[in-house]
mmCIF file of C-alpha atoms in Angstrom:
data_model
loop_
_atom_site.group_PDB
_atom_site.id
_atom_site.type_symbol
_atom_site.label_atom_id
_atom_site.label_comp_id
_atom_site.label_asym_id
_atom_site.label_seq_id
_atom_site.Cartn_x
_atom_site.Cartn_y
_atom_site.Cartn_z
ATOM 1 C CA PHE U 1 -7.536 20.513 0.799
ATOM 2 C CA SER U 2 -7.653 18.721 -2.531
ATOM 3 C CA VAL U 3 -6.691 21.958 -4.365
ATOM 4 C CA PHE U 4 -3.773 22.803 -2.074
ATOM 5 C CA PRO U 5 -0.281 22.359 -3.516
ATOM 6 C CA LEU U 6 1.507 19.209 -2.324
ATOM 7 C CA TRP U 7 4.281 21.192 -0.561
ATOM 8 C CA LEU U 8 1.717 23.033 1.590
ATOM 9 C CA LEU U 9 -0.149 19.851 2.441
ATOM 10 C CA HIS U 10 3.120 18.230 3.515
ATOM 11 C CA ILE U 11 3.986 21.183 5.791
ATOM 12 C CA ILE U 12 0.542 20.979 7.397
ATOM 13 C CA GLY U 13 0.831 17.227 7.699
ATOM 14 C CA CYS U 14 4.273 17.379 9.274
ATOM 15 C CA VAL U 15 2.986 19.695 11.978
ATOM 16 C CA LEU U 16 -0.020 17.447 12.596
ATOM 17 C CA GLY U 17 2.234 14.397 12.838
ATOM 18 C CA TRP U 18 4.380 15.959 15.557
ATOM 19 C CA VAL U 19 1.311 17.215 17.442
ATOM 20 C CA ALA U 20 -0.137 13.712 17.486
ATOM 21 C CA PHE U 21 3.208 12.325 18.649
ATOM 22 C CA ALA U 22 3.424 14.845 21.462
ATOM 23 C CA VAL U 23 -0.206 14.567 22.615
ATOM 24 C CA SER U 24 -0.886 10.844 22.384
ATOM 25 C CA GLY U 25 1.175 8.834 24.878
ATOM 26 C CA VAL U 26 -0.127 5.516 23.527
ATOM 27 C CA TYR U 27 0.809 6.394 19.937
ATOM 28 C CA ARG U 28 4.245 7.603 21.013
ATOM 29 C CA GLN U 29 4.953 4.419 23.007
ATOM 30 C CA ARG U 30 3.916 2.180 20.129
ATOM 31 C CA PHE U 31 5.968 4.223 17.655
ATOM 32 C CA LEU U 32 9.105 3.899 19.791
ATOM 33 C CA ALA U 33 8.494 0.211 20.529
ATOM 34 C CA ASN U 34 8.032 -0.627 16.823
ATOM 35 C CA ALA U 35 11.138 1.327 15.886
ATOM 36 C CA ALA U 36 13.132 -0.660 18.459
ATOM 37 C CA LEU U 37 11.765 -3.951 17.105
ATOM 38 C CA ALA U 38 12.974 -2.962 13.650
ATOM 39 C CA GLY U 39 16.415 -2.217 15.065
ATOM 40 C CA TYR U 40 16.337 1.578 14.879
ATOM 41 C CA SER U 41 16.846 4.327 17.423
ATOM 42 C CA PHE U 42 14.473 7.264 17.594
ATOM 43 C CA ALA U 43 17.121 9.520 16.071
ATOM 44 C CA GLN U 44 17.165 7.292 12.984
ATOM 45 C CA VAL U 45 13.405 7.281 12.469
ATOM 46 C CA ARG U 46 12.279 10.664 13.796
ATOM 47 C CA ALA U 47 11.442 11.791 10.242
ATOM 48 C CA ALA U 48 8.692 9.164 10.206
ATOM 49 C CA VAL U 49 6.761 11.216 12.768
ATOM 50 C CA GLY U 50 6.255 13.975 10.254
ATOM 51 C CA HIS U 51 5.675 11.561 7.393
ATOM 52 C CA ALA U 52 2.772 9.922 9.236
ATOM 53 C CA GLY U 53 1.107 13.335 9.285
ATOM 54 C CA ARG U 54 1.974 13.957 5.643
ATOM 55 C CA MET U 55 0.281 10.686 4.721
ATOM 56 C CA VAL U 56 -2.998 11.973 6.160
ATOM 57 C CA ALA U 57 -2.763 15.495 4.764
ATOM 58 C CA GLU U 58 -2.008 14.409 1.206
ATOM 59 C CA LEU U 59 -4.997 12.079 0.907
ATOM 60 C CA PRO U 60 -7.520 14.722 -0.282
ATOM 61 C CA ARG U 61 -5.163 15.746 -3.077
ATOM 62 C CA LEU U 62 -4.458 12.155 -4.103
ATOM 63 C CA TRP U 63 -8.113 11.114 -3.999
ATOM 64 C CA LEU U 64 -9.840 14.201 -5.396
ATOM 65 C CA GLY U 65 -7.254 16.624 -6.815
ATOM 66 C CA ALA U 66 -5.155 17.053 -9.913
ATOM 67 C CA PRO U 67 -2.391 14.542 -10.711
ATOM 68 C CA VAL U 68 0.922 15.001 -8.914
ATOM 69 C CA PRO U 69 4.468 14.414 -10.245
ATOM 70 C CA VAL U 70 5.639 10.810 -10.086
ATOM 71 C CA ARG U 71 8.473 8.803 -11.635
ATOM 72 C CA ILE U 72 9.028 5.058 -11.763
ATOM 73 C CA GLU U 73 12.088 2.997 -10.894
ATOM 74 C CA GLY U 74 12.415 -0.739 -11.452
ATOM 75 C CA GLU U 75 10.161 -0.769 -14.504
ATOM 76 C CA PRO U 76 12.006 -3.645 -16.252
ATOM 77 C CA CYS U 77 10.808 -6.206 -13.703
ATOM 78 C CA VAL U 78 7.204 -5.187 -14.331
ATOM 79 C CA GLU U 79 7.632 -5.328 -18.107
ATOM 80 C CA GLN U 80 9.159 -8.784 -17.722
ATOM 81 C CA ALA U 81 6.127 -9.893 -15.710
ATOM 82 C CA TRP U 82 3.747 -8.643 -18.408
ATOM 83 C CA ALA U 83 5.801 -10.377 -21.091
ATOM 84 C CA ALA U 84 5.173 -13.706 -19.350
ATOM 85 C CA GLY U 85 1.503 -13.316 -20.307
ATOM 86 C CA ARG U 86 0.194 -13.770 -16.776
ATOM 87 C CA GLY U 87 -1.532 -11.564 -14.260
ATOM 88 C CA VAL U 88 0.532 -9.491 -11.857
ATOM 89 C CA ILE U 89 0.039 -9.066 -8.083
ATOM 90 C CA PHE U 90 1.482 -5.814 -6.688
ATOM 91 C CA LEU U 91 2.053 -6.067 -2.949
ATOM 92 C CA THR U 92 2.264 -2.622 -1.341
ATOM 93 C CA PRO U 93 3.094 -2.568 2.377
ATOM 94 C CA HIS U 94 2.226 0.388 4.566
ATOM 95 C CA LEU U 95 5.460 2.081 3.581
ATOM 96 C CA GLY U 96 5.637 5.575 2.138
ATOM 97 C CA CYS U 97 2.663 6.742 0.055
ATOM 98 C CA PHE U 98 0.887 3.468 -0.698
ATOM 99 C CA GLU U 99 -2.011 5.353 -2.320
ATOM 100 C CA MET U 100 0.307 6.559 -5.058
ATOM 101 C CA SER U 101 1.594 3.082 -5.957
ATOM 102 C CA ALA U 102 -1.685 1.921 -7.470
ATOM 103 C CA GLN U 103 -2.284 5.242 -9.215
ATOM 104 C CA ALA U 104 1.139 5.115 -10.821
ATOM 105 C CA ILE U 105 0.569 1.537 -12.041
ATOM 106 C CA ALA U 106 -2.804 2.518 -13.503
ATOM 107 C CA THR U 107 -1.351 5.560 -15.271
ATOM 108 C CA ARG U 108 1.610 3.664 -16.690
ATOM 109 C CA TRP U 109 0.105 0.309 -17.746
ATOM 110 C CA SER U 110 -3.692 0.261 -17.731
ATOM 111 C CA ALA U 111 -4.010 1.413 -21.368
ATOM 112 C CA GLN U 112 -2.010 -1.567 -22.577
ATOM 113 C CA GLN U 113 -2.693 -4.209 -19.894
ATOM 114 C CA GLY U 114 -6.162 -3.310 -18.576
ATOM 115 C CA PRO U 115 -7.169 -1.803 -15.227
ATOM 116 C CA ILE U 116 -5.618 -2.669 -11.906
ATOM 117 C CA THR U 117 -8.067 -4.036 -9.319
ATOM 118 C CA VAL U 118 -7.161 -2.847 -5.815
ATOM 119 C CA LEU U 119 -8.400 -4.372 -2.560
ATOM 120 C CA TYR U 120 -9.239 -1.939 0.252
ATOM 121 C CA ARG U 121 -10.817 -2.093 3.659
ATOM 122 C CA PRO U 122 -13.928 0.164 3.836
ATOM 123 C CA ALA U 123 -13.972 2.766 6.589
ATOM 124 C CA ARG U 124 -16.287 2.303 9.549
ATOM 125 C CA GLN U 125 -17.790 5.788 9.107
ATOM 126 C CA ALA U 126 -20.452 5.733 6.388
ATOM 127 C CA TRP U 127 -19.492 9.146 4.951
ATOM 128 C CA LEU U 128 -15.829 8.237 4.693
ATOM 129 C CA ALA U 129 -16.628 4.839 3.204
ATOM 130 C CA LYS U 130 -18.583 6.596 0.447
ATOM 131 C CA VAL U 131 -15.725 8.990 -0.290
ATOM 132 C CA MET U 132 -13.194 6.106 -0.436
ATOM 133 C CA GLU U 133 -15.484 4.080 -2.735
ATOM 134 C CA THR U 134 -15.777 6.886 -5.293
ATOM 135 C CA ALA U 135 -12.372 8.557 -4.963
ATOM 136 C CA ARG U 136 -10.313 5.395 -5.415
ATOM 137 C CA ASN U 137 -12.045 4.394 -8.640
ATOM 138 C CA ARG U 138 -9.837 6.494 -10.873
ATOM 139 C CA PRO U 139 -9.129 5.937 -14.569
ATOM 140 C CA GLY U 140 -7.479 2.554 -15.015
ATOM 141 C CA MET U 141 -8.104 1.569 -11.390
ATOM 142 C CA GLN U 142 -11.014 -0.304 -9.813
ATOM 143 C CA ALA U 143 -11.271 -0.532 -6.023
ATOM 144 C CA VAL U 144 -13.065 -3.514 -4.479
ATOM 145 C CA PRO U 145 -13.831 -4.064 -0.776
ATOM 146 C CA THR U 146 -12.390 -6.784 1.453
ATOM 147 C CA THR U 147 -15.361 -9.090 0.940
ATOM 148 C CA LEU U 148 -15.788 -12.439 -0.792
ATOM 149 C CA ALA U 149 -17.224 -10.611 -3.811
ATOM 150 C CA GLY U 150 -14.142 -8.344 -3.918
ATOM 151 C CA VAL U 151 -11.790 -11.307 -3.789
ATOM 152 C CA ARG U 152 -13.666 -12.998 -6.624
ATOM 153 C CA GLN U 153 -13.242 -9.892 -8.736
ATOM 154 C CA MET U 154 -9.514 -10.003 -8.112
ATOM 155 C CA ILE U 155 -9.265 -13.665 -9.134
ATOM 156 C CA LYS U 156 -11.189 -12.897 -12.325
ATOM 157 C CA ALA U 157 -8.874 -9.993 -13.096
ATOM 158 C CA LEU U 158 -5.789 -12.171 -12.661
ATOM 159 C CA ARG U 159 -7.203 -14.896 -14.914
ATOM 160 C CA ARG U 160 -7.769 -12.217 -17.578
ATOM 161 C CA GLY U 161 -4.063 -11.401 -17.304
ATOM 162 C CA GLU U 162 -4.637 -8.062 -15.519
ATOM 163 C CA ALA U 163 -3.077 -6.623 -12.367
ATOM 164 C CA VAL U 164 -4.311 -6.564 -8.773
ATOM 165 C CA GLY U 165 -2.979 -4.723 -5.774
ATOM 166 C CA LEU U 166 -3.272 -5.153 -2.022
ATOM 167 C CA LEU U 167 -1.535 -4.258 1.219
ATOM 168 C CA PRO U 168 -0.170 -7.531 2.659
ATOM 169 C CA ASP U 169 0.522 -6.189 6.166
ATOM 170 C CA GLN U 170 -3.107 -5.585 7.138
ATOM 171 C CA VAL U 171 -4.486 -7.752 9.929
ATOM 172 C CA PRO U 172 -6.906 -10.298 8.420
ATOM 173 C CA GLN U 173 -10.221 -11.296 9.894
ATOM 174 C CA GLU U 174 -10.215 -14.151 12.413
ATOM 175 C CA GLY U 175 -9.806 -17.465 10.625
ATOM 176 C CA GLU U 176 -8.434 -15.842 7.464
ATOM 177 C CA GLY U 177 -4.767 -15.673 8.466
ATOM 178 C CA VAL U 178 -1.869 -17.533 10.057
ATOM 179 C CA TRP U 179 0.827 -16.620 12.574
ATOM 180 C CA ALA U 180 4.140 -15.710 10.956
ATOM 181 C CA THR U 181 7.227 -13.871 12.138
ATOM 182 C CA PHE U 182 7.444 -10.163 11.318
ATOM 183 C CA PHE U 183 10.438 -8.183 12.622
ATOM 184 C CA GLY U 184 11.080 -10.835 15.236
ATOM 185 C CA ARG U 185 7.522 -11.003 16.555
ATOM 186 C CA ASP U 186 4.639 -13.341 15.757
ATOM 187 C CA ALA U 187 2.064 -11.431 13.714
ATOM 188 C CA TYR U 188 -1.324 -12.578 12.459
ATOM 189 C CA THR U 189 -0.691 -12.482 8.707
ATOM 190 C CA MET U 190 -3.058 -12.701 5.761
ATOM 191 C CA THR U 191 -2.842 -15.721 3.451
ATOM 192 C CA LEU U 192 -4.681 -14.023 0.583
ATOM 193 C CA PRO U 193 -1.641 -12.880 -1.471
ATOM 194 C CA ALA U 194 -0.280 -16.390 -1.826
ATOM 195 C CA LYS U 195 -3.716 -17.828 -2.612
ATOM 196 C CA LEU U 196 -4.275 -15.207 -5.306
ATOM 197 C CA ALA U 197 -0.893 -15.962 -6.853
ATOM 198 C CA GLN U 198 -1.705 -19.667 -7.034
ATOM 199 C CA LEU U 199 -5.328 -19.360 -8.212
ATOM 200 C CA GLY U 200 -4.459 -16.742 -10.809
ATOM 201 C CA ASP U 201 -1.047 -18.200 -11.806
ATOM 202 C CA ALA U 202 0.311 -14.690 -11.280
ATOM 203 C CA THR U 203 3.641 -12.986 -10.811
ATOM 204 C CA VAL U 204 4.258 -11.191 -7.483
ATOM 205 C CA ILE U 205 6.024 -7.828 -7.325
ATOM 206 C CA ILE U 206 6.741 -5.666 -4.285
ATOM 207 C CA THR U 207 6.175 -1.928 -4.745
ATOM 208 C CA TYR U 208 6.339 1.224 -2.649
ATOM 209 C CA ALA U 209 6.193 4.942 -3.250
ATOM 210 C CA GLU U 210 8.737 7.242 -1.639
ATOM 211 C CA ARG U 211 7.604 10.763 -0.790
ATOM 212 C CA LEU U 212 10.079 13.283 -2.222
ATOM 213 C CA PRO U 213 11.074 16.352 -0.144
ATOM 214 C CA GLY U 214 9.680 19.787 -0.810
ATOM 215 C CA GLY U 215 6.421 18.501 -2.242
ATOM 216 C CA ARG U 216 8.168 17.525 -5.480
ATOM 217 C CA GLY U 217 6.043 14.393 -5.860
ATOM 218 C CA TYR U 218 6.896 10.703 -5.518
ATOM 219 C CA VAL U 219 9.118 7.964 -6.867
ATOM 220 C CA VAL U 220 7.476 4.527 -7.154
ATOM 221 C CA ARG U 221 9.866 1.574 -6.922
ATOM 222 C CA PHE U 222 9.266 -1.996 -8.032
ATOM 223 C CA VAL U 223 11.204 -4.950 -6.615
ATOM 224 C CA PRO U 224 10.828 -8.580 -7.805
ATOM 225 C CA PHE U 225 9.506 -10.999 -5.183
ATOM 226 C CA ASP U 226 12.531 -13.186 -4.475
ATOM 227 C CA GLY U 227 10.801 -15.778 -2.286
ATOM 228 C CA THR U 228 8.890 -18.932 -3.077
ATOM 229 C CA LEU U 229 5.249 -19.674 -2.342
ATOM 230 C CA ASP U 230 5.742 -23.385 -1.811
ATOM 231 C CA GLY U 231 4.702 -25.265 1.324
ATOM 232 C CA ASP U 232 1.729 -24.630 3.564
ATOM 233 C CA SER U 233 -0.045 -21.343 4.315
ATOM 234 C CA ALA U 234 2.288 -20.511 7.198
ATOM 235 C CA ALA U 235 5.387 -20.919 5.046
ATOM 236 C CA GLN U 236 3.847 -18.786 2.293
ATOM 237 C CA ALA U 237 2.890 -16.000 4.693
ATOM 238 C CA GLN U 238 6.396 -16.137 6.160
ATOM 239 C CA ALA U 239 7.961 -15.718 2.745
ATOM 240 C CA ILE U 240 5.812 -12.639 2.036
ATOM 241 C CA ASN U 241 6.568 -11.111 5.451
ATOM 242 C CA HIS U 242 10.285 -11.635 4.813
ATOM 243 C CA ALA U 243 10.027 -9.916 1.423
#
């Protein structure tokens, strides 16, 4: 699958997404319930069914295959962050192709600013964990697991003025998060992004990669974090959820 063209992988993935939606009643109910919480009807978000399948099908190409087309929007806010002489924290929610965000950052800035250190949660299956460990360590990008050692590596990278990346909408381990509102519901939210920003005196930027139609590649967008990380852990987590 890693040698297949992106357009073919996305066709396969779209079919798989709709099959999963049709077969799994639990998945379908959760999908519809989450869309309603976000204020959308099914007609407005039906394309996300196919995109969930595309996300799975494109992974072999993104992890093991040749580079794919990508363009960047919002680059000035990143350049401004680097000009401040501090580390940068890229927060990438589970929106669009989050695998591509870190790769695009590494390709664009690692030669000048050093590698980006990316936090990831290892898979439960040993074979898949091994693939993820090796495939995500691409040129200009170092992947570290969600362990204390991995967090320490991220803090060190920030203090060197480098970049780190993580997905802020993952559920943290018990005792490592706080309850904060997310789309009108209380969600157990990680406190790590705010702690990293404070310990590393770093700038926070939101980023996401939009999947372009027809397998034409991706556009990675950068948005300045417009909140404040003052107050206690709950207030900080709430600011990040809002962003």
